[in-house]
Short mmCIF file of C-alpha atoms and ligand atoms in Angstrom, two decimals:
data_model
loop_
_atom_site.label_atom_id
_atom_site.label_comp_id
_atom_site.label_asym_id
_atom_site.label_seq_id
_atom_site.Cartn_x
_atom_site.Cartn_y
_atom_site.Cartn_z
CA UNK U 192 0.00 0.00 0.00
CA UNK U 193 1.16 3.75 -0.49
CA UNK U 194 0.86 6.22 1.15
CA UNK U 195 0.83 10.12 0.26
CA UNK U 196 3.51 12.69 2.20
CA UNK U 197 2.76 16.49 2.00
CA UNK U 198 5.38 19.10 3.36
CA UNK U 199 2.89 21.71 3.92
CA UNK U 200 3.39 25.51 3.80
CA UNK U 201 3.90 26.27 -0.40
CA UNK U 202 1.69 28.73 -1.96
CA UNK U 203 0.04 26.83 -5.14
CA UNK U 204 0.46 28.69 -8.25
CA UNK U 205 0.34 28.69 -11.96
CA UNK U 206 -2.10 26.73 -14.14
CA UNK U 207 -3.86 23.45 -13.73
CA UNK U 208 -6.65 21.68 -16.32
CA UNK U 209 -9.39 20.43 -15.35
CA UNK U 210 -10.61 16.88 -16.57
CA UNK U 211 -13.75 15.17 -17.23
CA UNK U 212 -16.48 14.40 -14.61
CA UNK U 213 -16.51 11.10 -13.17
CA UNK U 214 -19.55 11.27 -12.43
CA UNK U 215 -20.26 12.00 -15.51
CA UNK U 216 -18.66 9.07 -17.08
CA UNK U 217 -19.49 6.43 -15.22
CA UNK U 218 -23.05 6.47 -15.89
CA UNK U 219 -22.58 7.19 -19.83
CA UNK U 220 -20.19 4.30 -19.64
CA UNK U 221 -23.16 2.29 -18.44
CA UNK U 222 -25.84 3.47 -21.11
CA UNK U 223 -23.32 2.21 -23.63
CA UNK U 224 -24.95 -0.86 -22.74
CA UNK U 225 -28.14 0.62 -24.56
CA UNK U 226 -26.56 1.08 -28.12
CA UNK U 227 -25.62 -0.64 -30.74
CA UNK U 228 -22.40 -0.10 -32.52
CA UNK U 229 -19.16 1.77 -31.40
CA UNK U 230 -19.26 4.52 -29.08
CA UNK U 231 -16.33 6.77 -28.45
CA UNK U 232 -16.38 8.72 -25.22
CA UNK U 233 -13.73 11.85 -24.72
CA UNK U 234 -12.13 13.08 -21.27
CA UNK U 235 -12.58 9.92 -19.55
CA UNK U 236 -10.30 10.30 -16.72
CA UNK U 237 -8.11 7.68 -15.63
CA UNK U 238 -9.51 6.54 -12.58
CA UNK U 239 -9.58 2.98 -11.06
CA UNK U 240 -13.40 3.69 -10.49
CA UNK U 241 -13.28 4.06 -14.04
CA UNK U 242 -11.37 0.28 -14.83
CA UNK U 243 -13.85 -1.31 -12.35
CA UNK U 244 -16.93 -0.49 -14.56
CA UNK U 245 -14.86 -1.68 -17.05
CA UNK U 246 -14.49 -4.80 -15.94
CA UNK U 247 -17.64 -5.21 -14.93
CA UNK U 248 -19.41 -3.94 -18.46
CA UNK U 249 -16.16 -6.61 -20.10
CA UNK U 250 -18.16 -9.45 -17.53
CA UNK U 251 -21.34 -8.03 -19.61
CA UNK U 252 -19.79 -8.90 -22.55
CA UNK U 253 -18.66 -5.13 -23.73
CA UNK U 254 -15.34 -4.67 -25.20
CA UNK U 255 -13.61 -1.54 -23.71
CA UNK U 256 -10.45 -0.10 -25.58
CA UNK U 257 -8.78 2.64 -23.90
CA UNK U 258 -6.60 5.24 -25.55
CA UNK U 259 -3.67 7.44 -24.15
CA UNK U 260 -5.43 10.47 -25.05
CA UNK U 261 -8.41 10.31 -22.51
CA UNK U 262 -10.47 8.69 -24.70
CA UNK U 263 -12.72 5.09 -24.55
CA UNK U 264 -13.80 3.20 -26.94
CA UNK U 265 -16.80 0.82 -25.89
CA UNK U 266 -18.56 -1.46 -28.37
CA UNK U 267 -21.43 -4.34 -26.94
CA UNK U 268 -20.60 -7.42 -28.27
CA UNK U 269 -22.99 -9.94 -26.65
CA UNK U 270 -25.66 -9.19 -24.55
CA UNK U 271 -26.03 -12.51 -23.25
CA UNK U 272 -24.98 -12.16 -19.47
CA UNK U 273 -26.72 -10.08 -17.25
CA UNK U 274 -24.99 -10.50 -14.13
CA UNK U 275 -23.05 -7.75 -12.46
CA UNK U 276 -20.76 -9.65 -9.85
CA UNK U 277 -20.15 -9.19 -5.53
CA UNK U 278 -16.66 -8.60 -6.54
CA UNK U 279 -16.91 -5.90 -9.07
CA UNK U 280 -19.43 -4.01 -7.03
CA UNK U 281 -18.92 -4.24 -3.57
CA UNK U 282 -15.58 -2.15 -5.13
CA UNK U 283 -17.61 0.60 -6.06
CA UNK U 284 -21.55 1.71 -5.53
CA UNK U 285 -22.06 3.34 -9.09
CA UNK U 286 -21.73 -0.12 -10.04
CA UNK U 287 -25.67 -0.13 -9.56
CA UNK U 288 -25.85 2.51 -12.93
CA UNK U 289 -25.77 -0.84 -15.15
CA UNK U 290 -28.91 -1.86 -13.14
CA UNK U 291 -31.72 0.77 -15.33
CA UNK U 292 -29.74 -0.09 -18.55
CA UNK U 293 -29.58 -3.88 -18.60
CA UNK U 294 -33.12 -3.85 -17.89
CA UNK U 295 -34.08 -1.65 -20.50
CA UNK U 296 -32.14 -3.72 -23.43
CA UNK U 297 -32.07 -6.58 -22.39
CA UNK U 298 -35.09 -7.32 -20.66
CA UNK U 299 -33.35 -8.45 -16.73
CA UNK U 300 -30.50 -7.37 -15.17
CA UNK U 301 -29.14 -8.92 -11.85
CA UNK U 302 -27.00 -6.96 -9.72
CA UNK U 303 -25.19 -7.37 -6.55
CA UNK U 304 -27.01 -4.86 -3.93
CA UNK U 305 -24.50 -2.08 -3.18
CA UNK U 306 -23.10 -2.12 0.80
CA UNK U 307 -23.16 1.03 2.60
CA UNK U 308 -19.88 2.58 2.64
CA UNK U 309 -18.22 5.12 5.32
CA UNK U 310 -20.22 8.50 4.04
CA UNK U 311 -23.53 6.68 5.03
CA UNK U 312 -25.69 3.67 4.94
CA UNK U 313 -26.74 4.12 0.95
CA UNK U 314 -29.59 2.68 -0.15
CA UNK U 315 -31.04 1.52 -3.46
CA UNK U 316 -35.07 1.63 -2.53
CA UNK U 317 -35.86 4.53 -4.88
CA UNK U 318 -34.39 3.12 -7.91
CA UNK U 319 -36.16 0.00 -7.06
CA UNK U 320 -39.54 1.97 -6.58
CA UNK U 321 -38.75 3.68 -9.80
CA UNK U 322 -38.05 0.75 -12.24
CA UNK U 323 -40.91 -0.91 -10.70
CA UNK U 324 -43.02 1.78 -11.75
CA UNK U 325 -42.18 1.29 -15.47
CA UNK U 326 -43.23 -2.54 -14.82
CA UNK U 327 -40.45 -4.53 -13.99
CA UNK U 328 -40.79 -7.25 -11.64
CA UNK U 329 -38.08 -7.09 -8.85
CA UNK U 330 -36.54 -9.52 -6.56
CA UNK U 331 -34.14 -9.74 -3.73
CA UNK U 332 -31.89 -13.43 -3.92
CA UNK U 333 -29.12 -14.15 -1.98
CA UNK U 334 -28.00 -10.44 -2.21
CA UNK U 335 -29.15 -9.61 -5.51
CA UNK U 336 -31.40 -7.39 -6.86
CA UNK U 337 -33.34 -9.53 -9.84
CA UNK U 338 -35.21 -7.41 -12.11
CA UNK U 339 -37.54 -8.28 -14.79
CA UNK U 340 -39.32 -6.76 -17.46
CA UNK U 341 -39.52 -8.02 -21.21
CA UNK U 342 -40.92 -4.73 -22.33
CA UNK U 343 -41.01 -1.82 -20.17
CA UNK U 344 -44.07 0.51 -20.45
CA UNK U 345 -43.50 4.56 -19.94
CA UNK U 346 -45.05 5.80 -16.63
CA UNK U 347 -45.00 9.07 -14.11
CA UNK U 348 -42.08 7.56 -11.88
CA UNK U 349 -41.51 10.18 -8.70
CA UNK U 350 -38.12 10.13 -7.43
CA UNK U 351 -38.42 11.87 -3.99
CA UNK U 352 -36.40 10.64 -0.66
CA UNK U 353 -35.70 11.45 2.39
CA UNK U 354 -33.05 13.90 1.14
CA UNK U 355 -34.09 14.69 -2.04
CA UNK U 356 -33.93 13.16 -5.44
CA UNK U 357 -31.20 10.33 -6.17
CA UNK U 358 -28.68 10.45 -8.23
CA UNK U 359 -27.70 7.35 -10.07
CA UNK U 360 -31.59 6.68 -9.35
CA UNK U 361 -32.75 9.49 -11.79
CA UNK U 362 -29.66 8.10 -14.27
CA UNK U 363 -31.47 4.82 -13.77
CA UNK U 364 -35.01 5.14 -14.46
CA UNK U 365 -33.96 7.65 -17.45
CA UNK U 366 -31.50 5.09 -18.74
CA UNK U 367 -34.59 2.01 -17.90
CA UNK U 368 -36.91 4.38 -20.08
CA UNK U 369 -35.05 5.88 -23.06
CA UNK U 370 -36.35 2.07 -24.84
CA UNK U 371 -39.54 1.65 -23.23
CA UNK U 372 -42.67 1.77 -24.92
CA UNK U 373 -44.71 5.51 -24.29
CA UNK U 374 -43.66 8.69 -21.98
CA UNK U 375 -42.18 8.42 -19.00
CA UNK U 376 -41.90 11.71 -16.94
CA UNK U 377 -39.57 11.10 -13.99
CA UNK U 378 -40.82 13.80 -11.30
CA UNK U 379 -38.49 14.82 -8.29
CA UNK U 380 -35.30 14.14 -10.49
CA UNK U 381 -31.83 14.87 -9.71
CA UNK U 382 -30.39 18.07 -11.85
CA UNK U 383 -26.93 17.35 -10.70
CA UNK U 384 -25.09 18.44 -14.40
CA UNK U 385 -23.88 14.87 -14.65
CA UNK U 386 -27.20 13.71 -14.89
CA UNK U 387 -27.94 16.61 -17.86
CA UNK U 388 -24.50 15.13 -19.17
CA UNK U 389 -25.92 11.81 -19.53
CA UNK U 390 -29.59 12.97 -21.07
CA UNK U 391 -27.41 14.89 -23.96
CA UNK U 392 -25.27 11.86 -24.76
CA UNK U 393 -28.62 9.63 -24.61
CA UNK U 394 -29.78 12.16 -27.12
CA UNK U 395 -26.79 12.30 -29.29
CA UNK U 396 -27.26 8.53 -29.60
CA UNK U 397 -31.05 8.91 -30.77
CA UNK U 398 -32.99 9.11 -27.45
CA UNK U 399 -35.81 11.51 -27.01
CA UNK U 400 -34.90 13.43 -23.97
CA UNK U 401 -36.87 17.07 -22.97
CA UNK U 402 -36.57 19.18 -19.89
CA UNK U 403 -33.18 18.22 -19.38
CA UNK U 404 -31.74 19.87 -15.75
CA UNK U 405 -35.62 19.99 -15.02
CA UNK U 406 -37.22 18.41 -11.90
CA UNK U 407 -39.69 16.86 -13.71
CA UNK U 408 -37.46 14.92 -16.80
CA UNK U 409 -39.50 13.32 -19.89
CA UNK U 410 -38.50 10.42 -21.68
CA UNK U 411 -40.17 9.39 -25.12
CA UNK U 412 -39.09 5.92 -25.55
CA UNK U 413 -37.46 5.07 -29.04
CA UNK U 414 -37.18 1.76 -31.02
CA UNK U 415 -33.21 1.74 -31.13
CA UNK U 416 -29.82 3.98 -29.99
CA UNK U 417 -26.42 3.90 -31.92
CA UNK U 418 -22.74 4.19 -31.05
CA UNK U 419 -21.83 8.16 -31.18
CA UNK U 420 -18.85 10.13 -30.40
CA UNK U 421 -19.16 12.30 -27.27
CA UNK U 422 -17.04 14.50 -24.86
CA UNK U 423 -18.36 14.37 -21.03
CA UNK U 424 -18.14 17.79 -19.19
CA UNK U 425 -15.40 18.78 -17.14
CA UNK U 426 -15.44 17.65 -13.34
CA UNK U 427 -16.63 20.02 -10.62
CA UNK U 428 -15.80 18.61 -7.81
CA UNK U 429 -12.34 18.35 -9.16
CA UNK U 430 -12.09 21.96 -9.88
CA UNK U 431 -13.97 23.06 -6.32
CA UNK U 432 -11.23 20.91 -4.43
CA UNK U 433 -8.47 22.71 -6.85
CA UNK U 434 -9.82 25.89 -5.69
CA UNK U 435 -9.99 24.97 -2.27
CA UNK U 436 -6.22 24.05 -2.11
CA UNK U 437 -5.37 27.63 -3.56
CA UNK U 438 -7.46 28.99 -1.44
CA UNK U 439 -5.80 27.64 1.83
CA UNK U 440 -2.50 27.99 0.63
CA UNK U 441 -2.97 31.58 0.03
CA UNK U 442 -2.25 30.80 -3.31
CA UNK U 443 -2.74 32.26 -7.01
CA UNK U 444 -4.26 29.41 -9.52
CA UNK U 445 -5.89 29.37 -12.70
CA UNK U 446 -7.88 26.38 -14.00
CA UNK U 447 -8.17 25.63 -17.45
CA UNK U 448 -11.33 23.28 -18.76
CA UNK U 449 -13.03 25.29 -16.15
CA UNK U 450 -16.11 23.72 -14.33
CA UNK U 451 -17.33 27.23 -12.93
CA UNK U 452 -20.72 27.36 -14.54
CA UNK U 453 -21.91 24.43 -12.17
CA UNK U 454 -19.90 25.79 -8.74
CA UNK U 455 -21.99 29.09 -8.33
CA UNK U 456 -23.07 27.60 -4.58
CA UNK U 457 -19.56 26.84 -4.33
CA UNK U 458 -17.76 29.85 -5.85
CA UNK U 459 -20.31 32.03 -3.80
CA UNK U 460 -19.01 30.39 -0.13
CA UNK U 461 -15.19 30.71 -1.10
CA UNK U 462 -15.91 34.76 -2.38
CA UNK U 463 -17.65 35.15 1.02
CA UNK U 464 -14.99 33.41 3.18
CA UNK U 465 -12.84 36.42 1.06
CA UNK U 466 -11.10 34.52 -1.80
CA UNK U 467 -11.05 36.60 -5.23
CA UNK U 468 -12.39 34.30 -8.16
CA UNK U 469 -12.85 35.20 -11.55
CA UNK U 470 -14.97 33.12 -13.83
CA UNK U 471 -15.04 33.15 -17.61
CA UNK U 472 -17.66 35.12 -19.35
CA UNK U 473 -20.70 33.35 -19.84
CA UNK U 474 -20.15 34.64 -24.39
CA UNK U 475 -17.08 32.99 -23.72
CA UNK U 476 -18.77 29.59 -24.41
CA UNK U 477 -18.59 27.21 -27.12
CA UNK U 478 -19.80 24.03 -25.75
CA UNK U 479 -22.78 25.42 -24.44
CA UNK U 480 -22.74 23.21 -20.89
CA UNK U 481 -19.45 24.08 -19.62
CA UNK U 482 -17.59 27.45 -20.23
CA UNK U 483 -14.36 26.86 -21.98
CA UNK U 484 -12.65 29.80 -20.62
CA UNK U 485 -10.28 30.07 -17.62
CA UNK U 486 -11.06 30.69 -13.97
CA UNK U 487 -8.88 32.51 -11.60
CA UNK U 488 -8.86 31.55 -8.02
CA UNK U 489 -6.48 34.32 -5.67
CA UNK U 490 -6.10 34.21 -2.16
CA UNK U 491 -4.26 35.66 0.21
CA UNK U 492 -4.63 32.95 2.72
CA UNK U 493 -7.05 34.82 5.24
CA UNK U 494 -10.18 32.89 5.19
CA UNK U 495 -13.15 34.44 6.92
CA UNK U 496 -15.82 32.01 8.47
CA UNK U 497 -18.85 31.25 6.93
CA UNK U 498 -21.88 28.77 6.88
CA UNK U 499 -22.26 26.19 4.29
CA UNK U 500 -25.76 23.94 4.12
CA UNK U 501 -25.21 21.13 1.28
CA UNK U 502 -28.05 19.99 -0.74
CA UNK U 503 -28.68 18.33 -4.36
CA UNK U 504 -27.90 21.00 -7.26
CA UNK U 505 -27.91 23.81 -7.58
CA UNK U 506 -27.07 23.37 -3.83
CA UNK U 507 -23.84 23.28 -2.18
CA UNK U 508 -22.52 19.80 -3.12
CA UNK U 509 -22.17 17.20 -0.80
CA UNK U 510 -18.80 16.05 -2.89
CA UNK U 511 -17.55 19.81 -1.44
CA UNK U 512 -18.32 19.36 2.39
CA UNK U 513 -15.17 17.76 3.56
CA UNK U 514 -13.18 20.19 1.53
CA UNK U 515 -14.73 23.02 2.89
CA UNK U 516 -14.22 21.41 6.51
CA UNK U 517 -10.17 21.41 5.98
CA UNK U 518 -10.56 25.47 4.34
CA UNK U 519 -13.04 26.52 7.20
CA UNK U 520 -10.73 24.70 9.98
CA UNK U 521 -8.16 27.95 9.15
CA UNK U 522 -10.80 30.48 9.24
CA UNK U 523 -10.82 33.51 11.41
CA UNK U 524 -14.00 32.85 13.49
CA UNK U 525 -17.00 29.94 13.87
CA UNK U 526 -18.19 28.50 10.74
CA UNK U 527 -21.21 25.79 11.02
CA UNK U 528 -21.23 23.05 8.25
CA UNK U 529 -24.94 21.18 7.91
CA UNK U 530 -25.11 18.06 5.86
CA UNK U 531 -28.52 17.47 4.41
CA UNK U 532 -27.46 14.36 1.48
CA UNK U 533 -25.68 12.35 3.57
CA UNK U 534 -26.07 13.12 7.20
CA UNK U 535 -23.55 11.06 8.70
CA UNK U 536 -20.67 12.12 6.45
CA UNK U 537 -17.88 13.33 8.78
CA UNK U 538 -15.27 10.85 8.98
CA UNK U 539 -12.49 13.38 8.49
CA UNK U 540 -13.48 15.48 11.01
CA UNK U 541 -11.55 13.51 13.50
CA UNK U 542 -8.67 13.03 11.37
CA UNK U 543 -8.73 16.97 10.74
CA UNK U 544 -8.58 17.40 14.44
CA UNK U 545 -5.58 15.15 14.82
CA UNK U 546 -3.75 17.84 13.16
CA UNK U 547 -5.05 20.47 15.44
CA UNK U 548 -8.33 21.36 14.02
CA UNK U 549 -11.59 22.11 16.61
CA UNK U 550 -14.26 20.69 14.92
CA UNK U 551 -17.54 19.24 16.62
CA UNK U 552 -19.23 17.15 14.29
CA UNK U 553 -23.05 16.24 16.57
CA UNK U 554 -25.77 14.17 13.85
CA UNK U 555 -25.34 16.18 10.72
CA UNK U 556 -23.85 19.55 11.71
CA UNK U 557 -19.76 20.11 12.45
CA UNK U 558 -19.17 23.43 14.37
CA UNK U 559 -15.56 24.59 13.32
CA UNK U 560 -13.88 26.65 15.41
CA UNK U 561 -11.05 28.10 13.29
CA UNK U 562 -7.83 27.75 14.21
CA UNK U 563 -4.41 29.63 12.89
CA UNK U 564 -2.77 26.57 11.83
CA UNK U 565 -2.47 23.13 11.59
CA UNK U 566 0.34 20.48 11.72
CA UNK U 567 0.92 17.82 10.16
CA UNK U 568 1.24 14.28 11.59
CA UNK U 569 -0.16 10.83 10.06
CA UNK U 570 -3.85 10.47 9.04
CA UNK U 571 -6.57 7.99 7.69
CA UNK U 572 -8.84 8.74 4.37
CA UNK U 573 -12.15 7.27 4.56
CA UNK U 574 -13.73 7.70 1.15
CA UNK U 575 -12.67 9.61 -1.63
CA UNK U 576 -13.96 13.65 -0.71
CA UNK U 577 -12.17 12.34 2.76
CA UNK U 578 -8.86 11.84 1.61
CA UNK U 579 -9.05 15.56 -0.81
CA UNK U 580 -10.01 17.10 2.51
CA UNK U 581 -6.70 15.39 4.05
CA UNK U 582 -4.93 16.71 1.07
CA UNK U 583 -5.85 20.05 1.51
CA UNK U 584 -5.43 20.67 5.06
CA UNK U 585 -1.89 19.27 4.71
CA UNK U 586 -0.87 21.58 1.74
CA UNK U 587 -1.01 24.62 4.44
CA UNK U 588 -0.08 22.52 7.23
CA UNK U 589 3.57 23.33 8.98
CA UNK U 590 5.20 20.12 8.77
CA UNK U 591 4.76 16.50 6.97
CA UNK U 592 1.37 14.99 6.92
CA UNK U 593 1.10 11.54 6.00
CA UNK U 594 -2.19 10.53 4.40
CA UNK U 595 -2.89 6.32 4.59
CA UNK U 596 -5.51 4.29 3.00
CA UNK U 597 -4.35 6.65 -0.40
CA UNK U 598 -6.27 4.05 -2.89
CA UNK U 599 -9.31 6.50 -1.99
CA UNK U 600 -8.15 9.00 -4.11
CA UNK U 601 -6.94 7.32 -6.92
CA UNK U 602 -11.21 6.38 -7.21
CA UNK U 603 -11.90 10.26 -8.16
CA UNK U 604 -8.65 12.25 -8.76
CA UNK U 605 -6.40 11.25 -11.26
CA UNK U 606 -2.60 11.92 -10.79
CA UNK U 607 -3.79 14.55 -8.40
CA UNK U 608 -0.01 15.12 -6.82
CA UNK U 609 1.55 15.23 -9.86
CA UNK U 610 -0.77 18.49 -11.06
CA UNK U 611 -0.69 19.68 -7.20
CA UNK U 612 3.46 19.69 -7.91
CA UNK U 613 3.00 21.35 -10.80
CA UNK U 614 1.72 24.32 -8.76
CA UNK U 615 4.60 24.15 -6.70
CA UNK U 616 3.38 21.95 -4.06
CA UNK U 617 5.93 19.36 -2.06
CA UNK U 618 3.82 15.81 -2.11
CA UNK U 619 4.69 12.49 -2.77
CA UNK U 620 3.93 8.72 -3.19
CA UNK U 621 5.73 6.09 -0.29
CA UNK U 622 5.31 2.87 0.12
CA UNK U 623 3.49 2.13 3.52
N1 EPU W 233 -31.04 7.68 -1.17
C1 EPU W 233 -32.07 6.92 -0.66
N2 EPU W 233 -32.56 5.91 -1.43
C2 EPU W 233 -32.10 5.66 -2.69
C3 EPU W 233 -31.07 6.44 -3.20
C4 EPU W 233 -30.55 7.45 -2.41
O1 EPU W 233 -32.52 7.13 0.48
O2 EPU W 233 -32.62 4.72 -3.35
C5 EPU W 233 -30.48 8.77 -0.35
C6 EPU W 233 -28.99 8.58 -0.07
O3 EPU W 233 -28.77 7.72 1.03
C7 EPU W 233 -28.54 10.01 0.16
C8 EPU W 233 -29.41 10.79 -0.82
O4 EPU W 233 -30.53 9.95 -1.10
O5 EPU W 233 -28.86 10.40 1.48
C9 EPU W 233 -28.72 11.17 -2.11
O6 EPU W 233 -28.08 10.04 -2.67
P1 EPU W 233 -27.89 9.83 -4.25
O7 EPU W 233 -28.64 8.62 -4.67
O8 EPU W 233 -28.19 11.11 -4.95
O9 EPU W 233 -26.36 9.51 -4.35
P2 EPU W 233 -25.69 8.59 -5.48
O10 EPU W 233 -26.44 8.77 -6.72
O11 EPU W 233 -25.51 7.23 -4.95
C10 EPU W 233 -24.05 10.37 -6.43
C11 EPU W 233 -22.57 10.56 -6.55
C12 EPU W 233 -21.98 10.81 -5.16
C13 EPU W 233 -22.65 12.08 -4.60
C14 EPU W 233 -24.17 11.90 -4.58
C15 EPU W 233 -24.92 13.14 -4.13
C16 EPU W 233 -21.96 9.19 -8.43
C17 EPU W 233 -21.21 8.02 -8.95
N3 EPU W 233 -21.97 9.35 -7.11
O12 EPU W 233 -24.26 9.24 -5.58
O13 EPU W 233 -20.60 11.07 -5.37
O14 EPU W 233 -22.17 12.33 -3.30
O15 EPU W 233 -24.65 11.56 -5.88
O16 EPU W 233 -24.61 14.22 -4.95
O17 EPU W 233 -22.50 9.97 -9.19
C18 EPU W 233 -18.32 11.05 -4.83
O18 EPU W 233 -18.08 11.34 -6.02
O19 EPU W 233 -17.43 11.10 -3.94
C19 EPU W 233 -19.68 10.66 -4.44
C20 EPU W 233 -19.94 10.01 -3.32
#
């Protein structure tokens, strides 16, 4: 195992690009399963969450070809199994995205049911609700979901939770629908711009999408989809955290591929807590989703305290929280942090504190007491956002922080020291 050293204290500076959502392209790797012919997909990041769906669309029978460039070339070439392993999935919970798309083409799907994992207990019970509602017949067998349904039929499917929409449930159902027979209008869907992402490639491939980034999403089913070339967006969480480290390094950064038009929630906290950011005019675009200008993220390094309430998009992202935890922990003043996705998402609080942080995380609210440094010492990621938060606290911490359990980040960040050493950061890879 490795783990990752940071010599805190550098300033970041210079330029860094952004690259393509992962949450974006995992579930448009998983509609693949819906077309026929080649599909070529552009900014795929290289991600091992990325090689696990992968492997599991290759146990589908999917041939994946990847190319140096970013890009991935997927092509179904027997639709025969149905069976998404344990193995594969208990790896990774998107692994339920091939769940709506093997049921729509090829009549059942059987999945292994995803475990909870350390940002909550995670369940599946909407999606269920949801493909049930379009007539498939669902089962539970030695922990797998079974689902059923030669011929789906277009219905009103509501998507609403305890915490708002889902997710991969709206990429689901839309994914389950885009073949069925009739409308379906999915009410209470997610907006999250990875879900748009995936409508617009569905549509690019023949589907009949409308209201796309609407709550209430309609699906005209279609006879057949085809292989297309497509570029997924740029990856917002990636670019929030890249801000975030400038910001707490008192740094100067500019991001290229820039993600800002879906971080207003986020670039709105960071100009409060007093960092300077300067997005790309909105004429500036050609892509028409994402800007494809440059955004500049200054900081002097004093961060004032502020209050930060996550919730589904246009909300302050969930994927942000423990980011903003590690900036917030250096702010002059209180700062209170609610959670309102998933509630029990604060295992790096008490890593944070072990480098002198005064968090108090009670249910789903942390109070942060800001403090005027940190130092580093040795510390545990729990999930991905976890381990980013780590990151960032220890690139303006005085001393060495070790971060362990480093596969986390390697899930959703590709090469993320190498880029954070291009701004002039000190980290590096050791073996444990
Ligand atoms: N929920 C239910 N029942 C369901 C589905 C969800 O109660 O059937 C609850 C969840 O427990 C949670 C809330 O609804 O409290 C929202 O969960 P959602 O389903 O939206 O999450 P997801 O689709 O499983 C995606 C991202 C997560 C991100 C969340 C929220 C992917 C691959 N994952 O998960 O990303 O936190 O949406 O925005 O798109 C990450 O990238 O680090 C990550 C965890």
């Amino acid at each position: 195992m490795e783990k990752m050293v940071i010599e805190g204290g550098y300033p970041l500076n210079g330029r860094v690009r952004v690259n393509g959502a992962k949450n974006a392209a995992l579930p448009i790797m998983a509609a693949c399963l819906l077309l026929k012919g080649t599909s070529t997909l552009k900014g795929i990041p290289e991600l091992t969450d990325v090689k696990t769906l992968c492997k599991i669309l290759n146990e589908l029978g999917v041939d994946t070809k990847r190319f140096p460039d970013g890009q991935l070339q997927i092509t179904v070439k027997d639709e025969r199994n149905i069976t998404a392993p344990y193995d594969l999935v208990r790896t990774m919970r998107a692994s339920i995205c091939v769940l709506g798309p093997l049921l729509g083409k090829r009549g059942m799907a059987k999945v292994s049911i995803p475990g909870g994992c350390s940002i909550g207990s995670r369940p599946i019970d909407i999606h269920l609700k949801g493909i049930k509602s379009l007539g498939a017949k669902v089962d539970m067998e030695d922990g797998y979901v079974i689902a059923t349904g030669k011929k789906l039929k277009g219905s009103d499917v509501y998507l609403g939770g305890p915490y708002g929409s889902t997710v991969l449930g709206t990429c689901n159902i839309m994914m389950a629908a885009v073949l069925a027979e009739g409308r379906t209008i999915i009410e209470n869907a997610a907006c999250e711009p990875e879900v748009q992402d995936l409508a617009n490639f569905l549509n690019k491939a023949g589907a009949n999408i409308s209201a796309i980034g609407d709550n209430n999403i309609i699906v005209d089913g279609v006879d057949e989809l085809y292989g297309v070339e497509y570029e997924i967006i740029p990856d917002r969480i990636e670019a929030g955290t890249l801000m975030i480290a400038g910001a707490i390094t008192g740094g100067n950064i500019i991001l290229e591929n820039d993600a800002s038009c879906y971080l207003a929630s986020v670039i709105d906290k960071l100009r409060e807590a007093g960092v300077d950011i300067k997005v790309p005019d909105a004429d500036q675009s050609t892509s028409g989703l994402a800007r494809d200008g440059e955004c500049i993220v200054k900081s002097d390094g004093n961060i004032k305290s502020v209050n930060i309430t996550t919730l589904p998009y246009p909300g302050m992202p969930t994927d942000m929280q423990a980011q903003f935890t590690a900036l917030l922990s250096m702010a002059n003043g209180t700062s209170v942090i609610t959670e309102r996705v998933f509630p029990h998402r604060f295992m790096h609080v008490a890593e944070l504190n072990r480098m002198g942080a005064n968090i108090r995380n009670d249910d789903a609210i942390a109070i942060i007491k800001g403090v005027s440094s940190l130092s580093g010492t040795t510390v545990m990621a729990s999930d991905l956002r976890a381990s980013a938060s780590l990151i960032v606290a220890g690139l303006a911490a005085k001393g060495i922080t070790e971060i362990r359990r480093l596969y986390h980040i390697d899930r959703g960040y590709e090469r993320l020291e190498d880029r954070l050493i291009n701004l002039g950061a000190k980290i590096w890879r050791e073996k444990e």
